[in-house]
PDB file of N, CA, C and O in Angstrom, chain B, residues numbered from 101:
ATOM      1  N   MET B 101      79.427 121.706 102.405  1.00  0.00           N
ATOM      2  CA  MET B 101      80.528 122.400 103.032  1.00  0.00           C
ATOM      3  C   MET B 101      80.105 123.837 103.286  1.00  0.00           C
ATOM      4  O   MET B 101      78.970 124.215 102.995  1.00  0.00           O
ATOM      5  N   LEU B 102      80.995 124.621 103.816  1.00  0.00           N
ATOM      6  CA  LEU B 102      80.685 126.018 104.052  1.00  0.00           C
ATOM      7  C   LEU B 102      80.614 126.733 102.716  1.00  0.00           C
ATOM      8  O   LEU B 102      81.507 126.597 101.879  1.00  0.00           O
ATOM      9  N   SER B 103      79.552 127.493 102.521  1.00  0.00           N
ATOM     10  CA  SER B 103      79.331 128.105 101.211  1.00  0.00           C
ATOM     11  C   SER B 103      79.511 129.615 101.255  1.00  0.00           C
ATOM     12  O   SER B 103      79.693 130.211 102.317  1.00  0.00           O
ATOM     13  N   GLY B 104      79.455 130.216 100.073  1.00  0.00           N
ATOM     14  CA  GLY B 104      79.487 131.675  99.973  1.00  0.00           C
ATOM     15  C   GLY B 104      80.733 132.313 100.543  1.00  0.00           C
ATOM     16  O   GLY B 104      80.680 133.435 101.046  1.00  0.00           O
ATOM     17  N   GLY B 105      81.844 131.622 100.475  1.00  0.00           N
ATOM     18  CA  GLY B 105      83.087 132.172 100.997  1.00  0.00           C
ATOM     19  C   GLY B 105      83.214 132.087 102.508  1.00  0.00           C
ATOM     20  O   GLY B 105      84.129 132.675 103.085  1.00  0.00           O
ATOM     21  N   GLU B 106      82.303 131.358 103.164  1.00  0.00           N
ATOM     22  CA  GLU B 106      82.351 131.248 104.624  1.00  0.00           C
ATOM     23  C   GLU B 106      83.671 130.657 105.110  1.00  0.00           C
ATOM     24  O   GLU B 106      84.233 131.112 106.106  1.00  0.00           O
ATOM     25  N   LEU B 107      84.155 129.655 104.412  1.00  0.00           N
ATOM     26  CA  LEU B 107      85.400 129.003 104.809  1.00  0.00           C
ATOM     27  C   LEU B 107      86.562 129.986 104.732  1.00  0.00           C
ATOM     28  O   LEU B 107      87.381 130.059 105.648  1.00  0.00           O
ATOM     29  N   ASN B 108      86.631 130.732 103.652  1.00  0.00           N
ATOM     30  CA  ASN B 108      87.698 131.720 103.501  1.00  0.00           C
ATOM     31  C   ASN B 108      87.597 132.792 104.580  1.00  0.00           C
ATOM     32  O   ASN B 108      88.612 133.192 105.151  1.00  0.00           O
ATOM     33  N   LYS B 109      86.391 133.259 104.864  1.00  0.00           N
ATOM     34  CA  LYS B 109      86.198 134.276 105.903  1.00  0.00           C
ATOM     35  C   LYS B 109      86.645 133.751 107.269  1.00  0.00           C
ATOM     36  O   LYS B 109      87.330 134.447 108.018  1.00  0.00           O
ATOM     37  N   LEU B 110      86.248 132.509 107.582  1.00  0.00           N
ATOM     38  CA  LEU B 110      86.587 131.912 108.865  1.00  0.00           C
ATOM     39  C   LEU B 110      88.102 131.829 109.038  1.00  0.00           C
ATOM     40  O   LEU B 110      88.641 132.258 110.058  1.00  0.00           O
ATOM     41  N   TYR B 111      88.771 131.285 108.053  1.00  0.00           N
ATOM     42  CA  TYR B 111      90.212 131.058 108.161  1.00  0.00           C
ATOM     43  C   TYR B 111      91.020 132.343 107.980  1.00  0.00           C
ATOM     44  O   TYR B 111      92.087 132.477 108.578  1.00  0.00           O
ATOM     45  N   SER B 112      90.546 133.276 107.182  1.00  0.00           N
ATOM     46  CA  SER B 112      91.284 134.518 106.930  1.00  0.00           C
ATOM     47  C   SER B 112      91.377 135.410 108.159  1.00  0.00           C
ATOM     48  O   SER B 112      92.263 136.261 108.239  1.00  0.00           O
ATOM     49  N   ARG B 113      90.485 135.228 109.107  1.00  0.00           N
ATOM     50  CA  ARG B 113      90.549 136.023 110.343  1.00  0.00           C
ATOM     51  C   ARG B 113      91.840 135.776 111.103  1.00  0.00           C
ATOM     52  O   ARG B 113      92.395 136.694 111.707  1.00  0.00           O
ATOM     53  N   ASP B 114      92.321 134.535 111.075  1.00  0.00           N
ATOM     54  CA  ASP B 114      93.456 134.160 111.919  1.00  0.00           C
ATOM     55  C   ASP B 114      94.686 133.664 111.173  1.00  0.00           C
ATOM     56  O   ASP B 114      95.750 133.502 111.770  1.00  0.00           O
ATOM     57  N   PHE B 115      94.549 133.420 109.868  1.00  0.00           N
ATOM     58  CA  PHE B 115      95.653 132.833 109.119  1.00  0.00           C
ATOM     59  C   PHE B 115      95.886 133.575 107.810  1.00  0.00           C
ATOM     60  O   PHE B 115      94.988 134.228 107.278  1.00  0.00           O
ATOM     61  N   ALA B 116      97.093 133.463 107.310  1.00  0.00           N
ATOM     62  CA  ALA B 116      97.378 133.908 105.942  1.00  0.00           C
ATOM     63  C   ALA B 116      96.967 132.741 105.051  1.00  0.00           C
ATOM     64  O   ALA B 116      97.596 131.684 105.082  1.00  0.00           O
ATOM     65  N   VAL B 117      95.929 132.928 104.270  1.00  0.00           N
ATOM     66  CA  VAL B 117      95.366 131.858 103.447  1.00  0.00           C
ATOM     67  C   VAL B 117      95.800 132.052 102.008  1.00  0.00           C
ATOM     68  O   VAL B 117      95.690 133.150 101.462  1.00  0.00           O
ATOM     69  N   PHE B 118      96.293 130.989 101.394  1.00  0.00           N
ATOM     70  CA  PHE B 118      96.596 131.047  99.972  1.00  0.00           C
ATOM     71  C   PHE B 118      96.427 129.671  99.366  1.00  0.00           C
ATOM     72  O   PHE B 118      96.559 128.650 100.040  1.00  0.00           O
ATOM     73  N   GLU B 119      96.137 129.668  98.103  1.00  0.00           N
ATOM     74  CA  GLU B 119      96.004 128.420  97.368  1.00  0.00           C
ATOM     75  C   GLU B 119      97.279 128.204  96.576  1.00  0.00           C
ATOM     76  O   GLU B 119      97.885 129.146  96.068  1.00  0.00           O
ATOM     77  N   ALA B 120      97.667 126.957  96.485  1.00  0.00           N
ATOM     78  CA  ALA B 120      98.853 126.604  95.716  1.00  0.00           C
ATOM     79  C   ALA B 120      98.503 125.431  94.810  1.00  0.00           C
ATOM     80  O   ALA B 120      97.437 124.827  94.933  1.00  0.00           O
ATOM     81  N   GLU B 121      99.393 125.130  93.924  1.00  0.00           N
ATOM     82  CA  GLU B 121      99.219 123.964  93.067  1.00  0.00           C
ATOM     83  C   GLU B 121      99.236 122.707  93.929  1.00  0.00           C
ATOM     84  O   GLU B 121      99.710 122.746  95.064  1.00  0.00           O
ATOM     85  N   PRO B 122      98.726 121.594  93.407  1.00  0.00           N
ATOM     86  CA  PRO B 122      98.826 120.343  94.166  1.00  0.00           C
ATOM     87  C   PRO B 122     100.282 120.069  94.528  1.00  0.00           C
ATOM     88  O   PRO B 122     101.177 120.358  93.732  1.00  0.00           O
ATOM     89  N   PRO B 123     100.537 119.513  95.726  1.00  0.00           N
ATOM     90  CA  PRO B 123     101.908 119.282  96.169  1.00  0.00           C
ATOM     91  C   PRO B 123     102.771 118.515  95.165  1.00  0.00           C
ATOM     92  O   PRO B 123     103.986 118.711  95.119  1.00  0.00           O
ATOM     93  N   SER B 124     102.169 117.662  94.379  1.00  0.00           N
ATOM     94  CA  SER B 124     102.945 116.877  93.420  1.00  0.00           C
ATOM     95  C   SER B 124     103.533 117.747  92.307  1.00  0.00           C
ATOM     96  O   SER B 124     104.409 117.289  91.574  1.00  0.00           O
ATOM     97  N   ASN B 125     103.076 118.981  92.168  1.00  0.00           N
ATOM     98  CA  ASN B 125     103.599 119.883  91.134  1.00  0.00           C
ATOM     99  C   ASN B 125     104.891 120.576  91.550  1.00  0.00           C
ATOM    100  O   ASN B 125     105.499 121.279  90.742  1.00  0.00           O
ATOM    101  N   TYR B 126     105.315 120.391  92.788  1.00  0.00           N
ATOM    102  CA  TYR B 126     106.528 121.024  93.283  1.00  0.00           C
ATOM    103  C   TYR B 126     107.624 119.988  93.458  1.00  0.00           C
ATOM    104  O   TYR B 126     107.362 118.850  93.847  1.00  0.00           O
ATOM    105  N   LEU B 127     108.839 120.387  93.171  1.00  0.00           N
ATOM    106  CA  LEU B 127     109.978 119.509  93.413  1.00  0.00           C
ATOM    107  C   LEU B 127     110.188 119.359  94.915  1.00  0.00           C
ATOM    108  O   LEU B 127     109.905 120.289  95.670  1.00  0.00           O
ATOM    109  N   PRO B 128     110.674 118.218  95.358  1.00  0.00           N
ATOM    110  CA  PRO B 128     110.910 118.029  96.802  1.00  0.00           C
ATOM    111  C   PRO B 128     111.888 119.041  97.388  1.00  0.00           C
ATOM    112  O   PRO B 128     111.907 119.247  98.601  1.00  0.00           O
ATOM    113  N   THR B 129     112.693 119.672  96.550  1.00  0.00           N
ATOM    114  CA  THR B 129     113.657 120.665  97.028  1.00  0.00           C
ATOM    115  C   THR B 129     113.072 122.069  97.145  1.00  0.00           C
ATOM    116  O   THR B 129     113.677 122.935  97.777  1.00  0.00           O
ATOM    117  N   GLU B 130     111.902 122.308  96.546  1.00  0.00           N
ATOM    118  CA  GLU B 130     111.261 123.618  96.638  1.00  0.00           C
ATOM    119  C   GLU B 130     110.577 123.769  97.988  1.00  0.00           C
ATOM    120  O   GLU B 130     110.177 122.777  98.598  1.00  0.00           O
ATOM    121  N   ALA B 131     110.440 125.009  98.460  1.00  0.00           N
ATOM    122  CA  ALA B 131     109.851 125.265  99.776  1.00  0.00           C
ATOM    123  C   ALA B 131     108.474 124.622  99.916  1.00  0.00           C
ATOM    124  O   ALA B 131     108.212 123.954 100.916  1.00  0.00           O
ATOM    125  N   LEU B 132     107.593 124.806  98.942  1.00  0.00           N
ATOM    126  CA  LEU B 132     106.257 124.212  99.049  1.00  0.00           C
ATOM    127  C   LEU B 132     106.311 122.697  98.904  1.00  0.00           C
ATOM    128  O   LEU B 132     105.473 121.997  99.472  1.00  0.00           O
ATOM    129  N   GLY B 133     107.258 122.191  98.171  1.00  0.00           N
ATOM    130  CA  GLY B 133     107.428 120.739  98.059  1.00  0.00           C
ATOM    131  C   GLY B 133     107.885 120.113  99.358  1.00  0.00           C
ATOM    132  O   GLY B 133     107.599 118.945  99.622  1.00  0.00           O
ATOM    133  N   LYS B 134     108.600 120.885 100.178  1.00  0.00           N
ATOM    134  CA  LYS B 134     109.078 120.379 101.471  1.00  0.00           C
ATOM    135  C   LYS B 134     107.985 120.369 102.536  1.00  0.00           C
ATOM    136  O   LYS B 134     108.104 119.649 103.527  1.00  0.00           O
ATOM    137  N   LEU B 135     106.934 121.146 102.351  1.00  0.00           N
ATOM    138  CA  LEU B 135     105.886 121.240 103.366  1.00  0.00           C
ATOM    139  C   LEU B 135     105.032 119.995 103.473  1.00  0.00           C
ATOM    140  O   LEU B 135     104.567 119.655 104.561  1.00  0.00           O
ATOM    141  N   SER B 136     104.818 119.311 102.365  1.00  0.00           N
ATOM    142  CA  SER B 136     103.885 118.187 102.375  1.00  0.00           C
ATOM    143  C   SER B 136     104.333 117.120 101.393  1.00  0.00           C
ATOM    144  O   SER B 136     104.853 117.416 100.317  1.00  0.00           O
ATOM    145  N   ALA B 137     104.119 115.880 101.786  1.00  0.00           N
ATOM    146  CA  ALA B 137     104.400 114.760 100.891  1.00  0.00           C
ATOM    147  C   ALA B 137     103.124 114.318 100.177  1.00  0.00           C
ATOM    148  O   ALA B 137     103.147 113.379  99.381  1.00  0.00           O
ATOM    149  N   ALA B 138     102.018 114.994 100.460  1.00  0.00           N
ATOM    150  CA  ALA B 138     100.731 114.627  99.859  1.00  0.00           C
ATOM    151  C   ALA B 138     100.801 114.789  98.350  1.00  0.00           C
ATOM    152  O   ALA B 138     101.508 115.655  97.837  1.00  0.00           O
ATOM    153  N   ARG B 139     100.069 113.956  97.658  1.00  0.00           N
ATOM    154  CA  ARG B 139     100.057 114.014  96.199  1.00  0.00           C
ATOM    155  C   ARG B 139      98.672 114.346  95.660  1.00  0.00           C
ATOM    156  O   ARG B 139      98.403 114.152  94.475  1.00  0.00           O
ATOM    157  N   TYR B 140      97.815 114.834  96.505  1.00  0.00           N
ATOM    158  CA  TYR B 140      96.470 115.222  96.095  1.00  0.00           C
ATOM    159  C   TYR B 140      96.015 116.373  96.977  1.00  0.00           C
ATOM    160  O   TYR B 140      96.648 116.673  97.990  1.00  0.00           O
ATOM    161  N   THR B 141      94.937 117.009  96.603  1.00  0.00           N
ATOM    162  CA  THR B 141      94.422 118.134  97.375  1.00  0.00           C
ATOM    163  C   THR B 141      92.983 117.850  97.782  1.00  0.00           C
ATOM    164  O   THR B 141      92.375 116.957  97.192  1.00  0.00           O
ATOM    165  N   PRO B 142      92.410 118.533  98.730  1.00  0.00           N
ATOM    166  CA  PRO B 142      93.012 119.641  99.465  1.00  0.00           C
ATOM    167  C   PRO B 142      93.919 119.146 100.585  1.00  0.00           C
ATOM    168  O   PRO B 142      93.654 118.120 101.212  1.00  0.00           O
ATOM    169  N   VAL B 143      94.964 119.872 100.817  1.00  0.00           N
ATOM    170  CA  VAL B 143      95.885 119.639 101.924  1.00  0.00           C
ATOM    171  C   VAL B 143      95.988 120.960 102.674  1.00  0.00           C
ATOM    172  O   VAL B 143      96.225 122.008 102.073  1.00  0.00           O
ATOM    173  N   PHE B 144      95.813 120.905 103.950  1.00  0.00           N
ATOM    174  CA  PHE B 144      95.950 122.097 104.786  1.00  0.00           C
ATOM    175  C   PHE B 144      97.212 121.932 105.614  1.00  0.00           C
ATOM    176  O   PHE B 144      97.352 120.961 106.358  1.00  0.00           O
ATOM    177  N   VAL B 145      98.123 122.874 105.486  1.00  0.00           N
ATOM    178  CA  VAL B 145      99.363 122.860 106.243  1.00  0.00           C
ATOM    179  C   VAL B 145      99.378 124.127 107.090  1.00  0.00           C
ATOM    180  O   VAL B 145      99.274 125.236 106.566  1.00  0.00           O
ATOM    181  N   PHE B 146      99.507 123.953 108.395  1.00  0.00           N
ATOM    182  CA  PHE B 146      99.521 125.080 109.319  1.00  0.00           C
ATOM    183  C   PHE B 146     100.921 125.225 109.896  1.00  0.00           C
ATOM    184  O   PHE B 146     101.511 124.263 110.388  1.00  0.00           O
ATOM    185  N   LEU B 147     101.442 126.449 109.828  1.00  0.00           N
ATOM    186  CA  LEU B 147     102.762 126.770 110.354  1.00  0.00           C
ATOM    187  C   LEU B 147     102.613 127.751 111.512  1.00  0.00           C
ATOM    188  O   LEU B 147     101.713 128.590 111.519  1.00  0.00           O
ATOM    189  N   ASP B 148     103.508 127.633 112.488  1.00  0.00           N
ATOM    190  CA  ASP B 148     103.480 128.628 113.563  1.00  0.00           C
ATOM    191  C   ASP B 148     104.216 129.883 113.098  1.00  0.00           C
ATOM    192  O   ASP B 148     104.683 129.945 111.961  1.00  0.00           O
ATOM    193  N   ALA B 149     104.319 130.873 113.966  1.00  0.00           N
ATOM    194  CA  ALA B 149     104.933 132.149 113.589  1.00  0.00           C
ATOM    195  C   ALA B 149     106.393 131.986 113.179  1.00  0.00           C
ATOM    196  O   ALA B 149     106.928 132.815 112.443  1.00  0.00           O
ATOM    197  N   GLY B 150     107.032 130.930 113.649  1.00  0.00           N
ATOM    198  CA  GLY B 150     108.421 130.687 113.307  1.00  0.00           C
ATOM    199  C   GLY B 150     108.604 129.848 112.054  1.00  0.00           C
ATOM    200  O   GLY B 150     109.734 129.543 111.673  1.00  0.00           O
ATOM    201  N   GLY B 151     107.502 129.471 111.406  1.00  0.00           N
ATOM    202  CA  GLY B 151     107.572 128.680 110.189  1.00  0.00           C
ATOM    203  C   GLY B 151     107.612 127.180 110.413  1.00  0.00           C
ATOM    204  O   GLY B 151     107.781 126.422 109.457  1.00  0.00           O
ATOM    205  N   LYS B 152     107.459 126.731 111.658  1.00  0.00           N
ATOM    206  CA  LYS B 152     107.458 125.298 111.967  1.00  0.00           C
ATOM    207  C   LYS B 152     106.061 124.722 111.700  1.00  0.00           C
ATOM    208  O   LYS B 152     105.052 125.306 112.094  1.00  0.00           O
ATOM    209  N   LYS B 153     106.021 123.577 111.029  1.00  0.00           N
ATOM    210  CA  LYS B 153     104.730 122.938 110.759  1.00  0.00           C
ATOM    211  C   LYS B 153     104.149 122.403 112.059  1.00  0.00           C
ATOM    212  O   LYS B 153     104.799 121.647 112.781  1.00  0.00           O
ATOM    213  N   VAL B 154     102.901 122.811 112.349  1.00  0.00           N
ATOM    214  CA  VAL B 154     102.237 122.336 113.555  1.00  0.00           C
ATOM    215  C   VAL B 154     101.147 121.316 113.241  1.00  0.00           C
ATOM    216  O   VAL B 154     100.773 120.513 114.096  1.00  0.00           O
ATOM    217  N   LEU B 155     100.642 121.351 112.016  1.00  0.00           N
ATOM    218  CA  LEU B 155      99.617 120.378 111.636  1.00  0.00           C
ATOM    219  C   LEU B 155      99.489 120.328 110.127  1.00  0.00           C
ATOM    220  O   LEU B 155      99.536 121.352 109.446  1.00  0.00           O
ATOM    221  N   GLU B 156      99.327 119.135 109.627  1.00  0.00           N
ATOM    222  CA  GLU B 156      98.988 118.923 108.220  1.00  0.00           C
ATOM    223  C   GLU B 156      97.803 117.971 108.203  1.00  0.00           C
ATOM    224  O   GLU B 156      97.813 116.927 108.857  1.00  0.00           O
ATOM    225  N   THR B 157      96.803 118.342 107.458  1.00  0.00           N
ATOM    226  CA  THR B 157      95.626 117.491 107.356  1.00  0.00           C
ATOM    227  C   THR B 157      95.143 117.467 105.919  1.00  0.00           C
ATOM    228  O   THR B 157      95.345 118.419 105.165  1.00  0.00           O
ATOM    229  N   ARG B 158      94.522 116.399 105.560  1.00  0.00           N
ATOM    230  CA  ARG B 158      94.036 116.212 104.192  1.00  0.00           C
ATOM    231  C   ARG B 158      92.624 116.762 104.027  1.00  0.00           C
ATOM    232  O   ARG B 158      91.787 116.143 103.370  1.00  0.00           O
ATOM    233  N   GLY B 159      92.360 117.916 104.618  1.00  0.00           N
ATOM    234  CA  GLY B 159      91.058 118.545 104.462  1.00  0.00           C
ATOM    235  C   GLY B 159      90.068 118.065 105.503  1.00  0.00           C
ATOM    236  O   GLY B 159      90.457 117.539 106.545  1.00  0.00           O
ATOM    237  N   PHE B 160      88.799 118.244 105.222  1.00  0.00           N
ATOM    238  CA  PHE B 160      87.734 117.878 106.144  1.00  0.00           C
ATOM    239  C   PHE B 160      86.503 117.531 105.342  1.00  0.00           C
ATOM    240  O   PHE B 160      86.404 117.851 104.157  1.00  0.00           O
ATOM    241  N   ARG B 161      85.550 116.864 106.007  1.00  0.00           N
ATOM    242  CA  ARG B 161      84.356 116.400 105.313  1.00  0.00           C
ATOM    243  C   ARG B 161      83.091 117.176 105.654  1.00  0.00           C
ATOM    244  O   ARG B 161      82.109 117.120 104.914  1.00  0.00           O
ATOM    245  N   THR B 162      83.110 117.896 106.766  1.00  0.00           N
ATOM    246  CA  THR B 162      81.895 118.576 107.218  1.00  0.00           C
ATOM    247  C   THR B 162      82.224 119.987 107.717  1.00  0.00           C
ATOM    248  O   THR B 162      83.377 120.285 108.027  1.00  0.00           O
ATOM    249  N   PRO B 163      81.210 120.853 107.792  1.00  0.00           N
ATOM    250  CA  PRO B 163      81.430 122.181 108.391  1.00  0.00           C
ATOM    251  C   PRO B 163      81.944 122.075 109.835  1.00  0.00           C
ATOM    252  O   PRO B 163      82.762 122.886 110.270  1.00  0.00           O
ATOM    253  N   ARG B 164      81.459 121.073 110.565  1.00  0.00           N
ATOM    254  CA  ARG B 164      81.915 120.858 111.942  1.00  0.00           C
ATOM    255  C   ARG B 164      83.430 120.647 111.972  1.00  0.00           C
ATOM    256  O   ARG B 164      84.124 121.249 112.791  1.00  0.00           O
ATOM    257  N   GLU B 165      83.938 119.800 111.090  1.00  0.00           N
ATOM    258  CA  GLU B 165      85.378 119.549 111.036  1.00  0.00           C
ATOM    259  C   GLU B 165      86.144 120.818 110.653  1.00  0.00           C
ATOM    260  O   GLU B 165      87.216 121.076 111.199  1.00  0.00           O
ATOM    261  N   ALA B 166      85.612 121.603 109.732  1.00  0.00           N
ATOM    262  CA  ALA B 166      86.268 122.845 109.312  1.00  0.00           C
ATOM    263  C   ALA B 166      86.376 123.808 110.485  1.00  0.00           C
ATOM    264  O   ALA B 166      87.424 124.419 110.696  1.00  0.00           O
ATOM    265  N   LYS B 167      85.305 123.944 111.240  1.00  0.00           N
ATOM    266  CA  LYS B 167      85.301 124.844 112.390  1.00  0.00           C
ATOM    267  C   LYS B 167      86.210 124.322 113.500  1.00  0.00           C
ATOM    268  O   LYS B 167      86.922 125.095 114.140  1.00  0.00           O
ATOM    269  N   ALA B 168      86.184 123.023 113.722  1.00  0.00           N
ATOM    270  CA  ALA B 168      87.045 122.425 114.749  1.00  0.00           C
ATOM    271  C   ALA B 168      88.518 122.620 114.396  1.00  0.00           C
ATOM    272  O   ALA B 168      89.328 122.943 115.265  1.00  0.00           O
ATOM    273  N   LEU B 169      88.862 122.426 113.138  1.00  0.00           N
ATOM    274  CA  LEU B 169      90.244 122.592 112.707  1.00  0.00           C
ATOM    275  C   LEU B 169      90.708 124.034 112.916  1.00  0.00           C
ATOM    276  O   LEU B 169      91.821 124.279 113.381  1.00  0.00           O
ATOM    277  N   HIS B 170      89.842 124.975 112.567  1.00  0.00           N
ATOM    278  CA  HIS B 170      90.172 126.393 112.781  1.00  0.00           C
ATOM    279  C   HIS B 170      90.439 126.659 114.258  1.00  0.00           C
ATOM    280  O   HIS B 170      91.443 127.282 114.602  1.00  0.00           O
ATOM    281  N   GLU B 171      89.566 126.199 115.118  1.00  0.00           N
ATOM    282  CA  GLU B 171      89.725 126.425 116.551  1.00  0.00           C
ATOM    283  C   GLU B 171      90.978 125.724 117.083  1.00  0.00           C
ATOM    284  O   GLU B 171      91.719 126.290 117.886  1.00  0.00           O
ATOM    285  N   PHE B 172      91.206 124.507 116.635  1.00  0.00           N
ATOM    286  CA  PHE B 172      92.348 123.714 117.091  1.00  0.00           C
ATOM    287  C   PHE B 172      93.670 124.442 116.841  1.00  0.00           C
ATOM    288  O   PHE B 172      94.551 124.461 117.701  1.00  0.00           O
ATOM    289  N   VAL B 173      93.797 125.036 115.661  1.00  0.00           N
ATOM    290  CA  VAL B 173      95.057 125.704 115.327  1.00  0.00           C
ATOM    291  C   VAL B 173      95.081 127.143 115.840  1.00  0.00           C
ATOM    292  O   VAL B 173      96.078 127.570 116.422  1.00  0.00           O
ATOM    293  N   SER B 174      94.004 127.895 115.634  1.00  0.00           N
ATOM    294  CA  SER B 174      94.023 129.316 116.021  1.00  0.00           C
ATOM    295  C   SER B 174      94.158 129.505 117.530  1.00  0.00           C
ATOM    296  O   SER B 174      94.742 130.490 117.981  1.00  0.00           O
ATOM    297  N   LYS B 175      93.629 128.579 118.305  1.00  0.00           N
ATOM    298  CA  LYS B 175      93.727 128.679 119.770  1.00  0.00           C
ATOM    299  C   LYS B 175      94.902 127.874 120.321  1.00  0.00           C
ATOM    300  O   LYS B 175      95.069 127.743 121.533  1.00  0.00           O
ATOM    301  N   ARG B 176      95.710 127.337 119.409  1.00  0.00           N
ATOM    302  CA  ARG B 176      96.917 126.585 119.757  1.00  0.00           C
ATOM    303  C   ARG B 176      96.650 125.387 120.659  1.00  0.00           C
ATOM    304  O   ARG B 176      97.471 125.049 121.512  1.00  0.00           O
ATOM    305  N   VAL B 177      95.517 124.758 120.470  1.00  0.00           N
ATOM    306  CA  VAL B 177      95.160 123.570 121.239  1.00  0.00           C
ATOM    307  C   VAL B 177      96.144 122.437 120.953  1.00  0.00           C
ATOM    308  O   VAL B 177      96.333 121.555 121.790  1.00  0.00           O
ATOM    309  N   TYR B 178      96.771 122.457 119.773  1.00  0.00           N
ATOM    310  CA  TYR B 178      97.726 121.423 119.386  1.00  0.00           C
ATOM    311  C   TYR B 178      98.893 121.299 120.360  1.00  0.00           C
ATOM    312  O   TYR B 178      99.581 120.278 120.378  1.00  0.00           O
ATOM    313  N   LEU B 179      99.119 122.335 121.172  1.00  0.00           N
ATOM    314  CA  LEU B 179     100.203 122.279 122.146  1.00  0.00           C
ATOM    315  C   LEU B 179      99.923 121.302 123.276  1.00  0.00           C
ATOM    316  O   LEU B 179     100.844 120.856 123.960  1.00  0.00           O
ATOM    317  N   LYS B 180      98.632 120.962 123.477  1.00  0.00           N
ATOM    318  CA  LYS B 180      98.306 120.083 124.598  1.00  0.00           C
ATOM    319  C   LYS B 180      97.408 118.896 124.242  1.00  0.00           C
ATOM    320  O   LYS B 180      97.264 117.971 125.042  1.00  0.00           O
ATOM    321  N   THR B 181      96.803 118.913 123.047  1.00  0.00           N
ATOM    322  CA  THR B 181      95.852 117.867 122.680  1.00  0.00           C
ATOM    323  C   THR B 181      96.082 117.437 121.240  1.00  0.00           C
ATOM    324  O   THR B 181      96.233 118.286 120.362  1.00  0.00           O
ATOM    325  N   PRO B 182      96.111 116.136 120.981  1.00  0.00           N
ATOM    326  CA  PRO B 182      96.224 115.684 119.585  1.00  0.00           C
ATOM    327  C   PRO B 182      94.937 115.994 118.804  1.00  0.00           C
ATOM    328  O   PRO B 182      93.844 116.001 119.370  1.00  0.00           O
ATOM    329  N   TRP B 183      95.082 116.246 117.510  1.00  0.00           N
ATOM    330  CA  TRP B 183      93.946 116.577 116.653  1.00  0.00           C
ATOM    331  C   TRP B 183      92.838 115.527 116.711  1.00  0.00           C
ATOM    332  O   TRP B 183      91.679 115.912 116.865  1.00  0.00           O
ATOM    333  N   PRO B 184      93.117 114.227 116.599  1.00  0.00           N
ATOM    334  CA  PRO B 184      92.004 113.259 116.635  1.00  0.00           C
ATOM    335  C   PRO B 184      91.195 113.327 117.938  1.00  0.00           C
ATOM    336  O   PRO B 184      89.971 113.201 117.913  1.00  0.00           O
ATOM    337  N   ALA B 185      91.869 113.524 119.059  1.00  0.00           N
ATOM    338  CA  ALA B 185      91.162 113.612 120.342  1.00  0.00           C
ATOM    339  C   ALA B 185      90.324 114.884 120.417  1.00  0.00           C
ATOM    340  O   ALA B 185      89.195 114.860 120.909  1.00  0.00           O
ATOM    341  N   PHE B 186      90.877 115.996 119.930  1.00  0.00           N
ATOM    342  CA  PHE B 186      90.124 117.247 119.930  1.00  0.00           C
ATOM    343  C   PHE B 186      88.881 117.132 119.064  1.00  0.00           C
ATOM    344  O   PHE B 186      87.794 117.538 119.475  1.00  0.00           O
ATOM    345  N   LEU B 187      89.039 116.580 117.868  1.00  0.00           N
ATOM    346  CA  LEU B 187      87.902 116.441 116.969  1.00  0.00           C
ATOM    347  C   LEU B 187      86.831 115.533 117.556  1.00  0.00           C
ATOM    348  O   LEU B 187      85.641 115.827 117.444  1.00  0.00           O
ATOM    349  N   ALA B 188      87.234 114.447 118.173  1.00  0.00           N
ATOM    350  CA  ALA B 188      86.259 113.525 118.777  1.00  0.00           C
ATOM    351  C   ALA B 188      85.447 114.201 119.877  1.00  0.00           C
ATOM    352  O   ALA B 188      84.268 113.898 120.058  1.00  0.00           O
ATOM    353  N   ALA B 189      86.078 115.118 120.610  1.00  0.00           N
ATOM    354  CA  ALA B 189      85.379 115.801 121.716  1.00  0.00           C
ATOM    355  C   ALA B 189      84.674 117.076 121.287  1.00  0.00           C
ATOM    356  O   ALA B 189      83.931 117.662 122.075  1.00  0.00           O
ATOM    357  N   TYR B 190      84.894 117.523 120.040  1.00  0.00           N
ATOM    358  CA  TYR B 190      84.305 118.784 119.577  1.00  0.00           C
ATOM    359  C   TYR B 190      82.781 118.636 119.496  1.00  0.00           C
ATOM    360  O   TYR B 190      82.281 117.593 119.075  1.00  0.00           O
ATOM    361  N   PRO B 191      82.036 119.686 119.902  1.00  0.00           N
ATOM    362  CA  PRO B 191      80.550 119.590 119.882  1.00  0.00           C
ATOM    363  C   PRO B 191      80.010 119.171 118.527  1.00  0.00           C
ATOM    364  O   PRO B 191      80.513 119.585 117.482  1.00  0.00           O
ATOM    365  N   LYS B 192      78.995 118.357 118.565  1.00  0.00           N
ATOM    366  CA  LYS B 192      78.392 117.820 117.334  1.00  0.00           C
ATOM    367  C   LYS B 192      77.466 118.805 116.641  1.00  0.00           C
ATOM    368  O   LYS B 192      77.156 118.613 115.466  1.00  0.00           O
ATOM    369  N   ASN B 193      77.015 119.839 117.313  1.00  0.00           N
ATOM    370  CA  ASN B 193      76.087 120.790 116.695  1.00  0.00           C
ATOM    371  C   ASN B 193      76.696 122.103 116.394  1.00  0.00           C
ATOM    372  O   ASN B 193      76.022 122.992 115.873  1.00  0.00           O
TER     373      ASN B 193
END
């Protein structure tokens, strides 16, 4: 994966990044419990400026996926392209 804090640097440029307890540690009525039904981590939940969830994903397996996910959300590609289609077309190198 991305090492030496590269992932944090990449995502911190465009997002407010924070770590939370696994979703299962929150009650369904709590704000963080309402964001995700996942019961394991890592879970990435992206919200727009209005607080609406635009994407939830169960992490990624490669640096390519991490970079693609950053671009997909930061450039608001989700408004016109589904995540699986974007990832499939994302450059392999």
